[in-house]
Amino acid sequence: MACPGAASRALALALVAVALAGVRAQGAAFEEPDYYGQELWRRGSYYEHPEREPELFSPPLHEGLGVEKQEQQEQHQQEPRPPKKAAKPKKVPKREKVVAETPPPGKNSNRKDRRSKSLEKAVRDDHGGPVAHEYVRESCPPLGLETLKITDFQLHASTAKRYGLGAHRGRLNIQAGINENDFYDGAWCAGRNDLHQWIEVDARRLTRFTGVITQGRNSLWLSDWVTSYKVMVSNDSHTWVTVKNGSGDMIFEGNSEKEIPVLNELPVPMVARYIRINPQSWFDNGNICMRMEILGCPLPDPNNYYHRRNEMTTTDDLDFKHHNYKEMRQLMKVVNEMCPNITRIYNIGKSHQGLKLYAVEISDHPGEHEVGEPEFHYIAGAHGNEVLGRELLLLLLQFLCQEYLAQNARIVRLVEETRIHILPSLNPDGYEKASEGGSELGGWSLGRWTHDGIDINNNFPDLNTLLWEAEDRQNAPRKVPNHYIAIPEWYLSENATVAMETRAVIAWMEKIPFVLGGNLQGGELVVAYPYDMVRSLWKTQEHTPTPDDHVFRWLAYSYASTHRLMTDARRRVCHTEDFQKEDGTVNGASWHTVAGSLNDFSYLHTNCFELSIYVGCDKYPHESELPEEWENNRESLIVFMEQVHRGIKGLVRDLHGKGIPNAVISVEGVNHDIRTASDGDYWRLLNPGEYVVTAKAEGFITSTKNCMVGYDMGATRCDFILSKTNLARIREIMETFGKQPVNLPARRLKLRGRKRRQRG
């Protein structure tokens, strides 16, 4: 009778033989239906044994080769290659070197059947026959290194120069801090420059890997990038299979500079849990440094509750895709046709390339300003490559229309009590350029600026300096206005460096009495409030509050606190800044100073309180990420609009009930005033409390009253009736009868002069 130990050893040997056969099949086992079962029994060894030093795997044995020839081939493959730092990729035999086809502009989101002839030849050599023409390459999205769906715990590396250059920094488009020698540097950099270095991603589930995107190190001073690399996959992080090109390891060409992303697709998809990048050559006089993104499709796993619980889904029936200019215009028309009674499409001007800057108005009486109804706006796309905000506003348009038709009480009340303006794409020229690179290959700045190279975000007139210099000036001849500061003459000249898009926004904001607005940006996850410019000279960061700092803090917090991630203390920082100490909000100047920002201009030139809302770490996320991003921001977008009804509102009228335009509304203790609109109505954003409010207008007697702001949503009504001054009444009577009022002091001086002449 055989002992149980012998039987178990025999079973173990049989399983090992099966595993070795899978390795020799060059990854064929990864495509077998029962591979998940293989993964389960291998998982035990991952926890029982410490991690071994990584090995460079030689290609498996091929049938038909003699033993002697095979041994020679193995010996040749295992010879250590000296590190070769060169600007060009490492030279290898022609049949081993494969150049990944560079995607044509605007086509990276559709990667089906996009392989070079050399890739097809590699597959033919690998399988010993021609490639079937009916094979269709599946287009897989990024795993989420850039969007932070891949956590720091899923990234590992052989070595690292220091913590700030660890594997967790090897994410596509990650940006370095101002001081690069800190915890926040711009890439993963290996501790040594040799062929045994690697960076690895644990997908935590079986995944069909289809491609790799790489970048160099983000740095102002250093030039570090990888020029060629190998790709390996594994299911237990110990046994690795190298992607092959025929009988040899496939060498992928990397980067030729540090910022432009380079995509390499695998010749055939590889199913595994782990993927590893093994640099083979790097830039001359540089180091092994890289940022990357992995393309892959996670395989369904109904038995894993963890993955099902963390998958984000949405119940909203919206168009979750990226829209080019024509598609954006068509979507607006569809929404307008669905909800013709509450929507209106108009444009505020044109871009440098002649594209119209379309906006959509949502109101129960579109096309007209209703007395007592506040005006709100959202703007997106000032930077053309920050696409997430653009798509969120297009989704918001659809959502508001659908929910209004469904009689959602909250949305109906918002639409009927607010005039909403949505401008999804302020820089359509920049977007068209960014869309050529697509969601993964555009880099950090492609399409950021207008067609004539202007950054709209800081292209507005600098009114901060005018205000602060006047306040600091000694013996000022008159009191400096704290609002409605005039735009300098030089800025209005045709020769001024002002984008057409910027001029269009200024005219738009001067025409419509906006009360509150948000401009959606990308690349971070925070809400920034003014001032955006520091007051002290020679400083780049300094907390610079406005007189309405408490109101701005509340407005910023209202968005951040209702966002799914902004105030999450466990959330990883996007790049270098941790905004959790202020609950996902930041004073713009304390972050980085910007002269001529939209936020500061709106506050100092109009009544509008404007904030910058950074909606995601990834400026241009993949289409597959849009449903989750919509869920992250949907409630915040609605809550922020509702804040336009916080504070006080009212009418300033004369004794005959006629509205007084341009009347000044002052709040005691707040050194910033606002003015009434053309019909005499006004809105003043304030936090809950009791305020002493004054209304004054030229030719009228000033009126003051106490106004209470409660905690419930809805602005407190605070109306004013002003009576004319005696001098104004005299002038009105004299003008009625065709005579001008007499200036008495001037008349006395004239009479005295006449008497002197008579005496002389």
PDB file of C-alpha atoms in Angstrom, residues 63 132 189 208 215 235 256 259 276 328 388 390 440 453 468 472 475 507 528 538 553 595 597 620 623 648 725 733:
ATOM      1  CA  GLU A  63      10.896  21.708 -31.336  1.00  0.00           C
ATOM      2  CA  ALA A 132      -5.544  34.371 -39.107  1.00  0.00           C
ATOM      3  CA  CYS A 189      14.329  55.936 -11.179  1.00  0.00           C
ATOM      4  CA  ARG A 208      -5.594  40.747 -20.649  1.00  0.00           C
ATOM      5  CA  GLN A 215       7.462  58.593 -20.664  1.00  0.00           C
ATOM      6  CA  ASN A 235       0.804  35.068 -12.433  1.00  0.00           C
ATOM      7  CA  SER A 256      13.395  59.708 -27.582  1.00  0.00           C
ATOM      8  CA  GLU A 259       7.659  64.231 -22.127  1.00  0.00           C
ATOM      9  CA  ARG A 276       6.899  43.953 -15.567  1.00  0.00           C
ATOM     10  CA  MET A 328     -20.602  68.656 -29.124  1.00  0.00           C
ATOM     11  CA  LEU A 388     -12.820  66.040 -18.267  1.00  0.00           C
ATOM     12  CA  ARG A 390     -15.824  69.674 -20.928  1.00  0.00           C
ATOM     13  CA  GLU A 440      -3.228  58.645 -23.392  1.00  0.00           C
ATOM     14  CA  GLY A 453      -0.129  80.342 -27.954  1.00  0.00           C
ATOM     15  CA  TRP A 468      -3.283  97.301  -4.084  1.00  0.00           C
ATOM     16  CA  ASP A 472      -0.882 101.665  -0.523  1.00  0.00           C
ATOM     17  CA  ASN A 475      -2.437 110.910   0.420  1.00  0.00           C
ATOM     18  CA  ALA A 507     -17.844  90.898 -22.971  1.00  0.00           C
ATOM     19  CA  ALA A 528      -9.223  76.989  -5.559  1.00  0.00           C
ATOM     20  CA  TRP A 538       8.985  88.589  -4.974  1.00  0.00           C
ATOM     21  CA  ARG A 553     -14.215  79.148   1.772  1.00  0.00           C
ATOM     22  CA  ALA A 595      -1.548  87.292 -12.360  1.00  0.00           C
ATOM     23  CA  SER A 597      -6.715  85.022 -13.510  1.00  0.00           C
ATOM     24  CA  TYR A 620      -7.909  63.642 -20.390  1.00  0.00           C
ATOM     25  CA  GLU A 623     -13.842  57.125 -22.217  1.00  0.00           C
ATOM     26  CA  ILE A 648     -29.363  88.303   0.517  1.00  0.00           C
ATOM     27  CA  THR A 725     -31.791 114.250  -2.632  1.00  0.00           C
ATOM     28  CA  ILE A 733     -37.494 120.215 -11.941  1.00  0.00           C
TER      29      ILE A 733
END
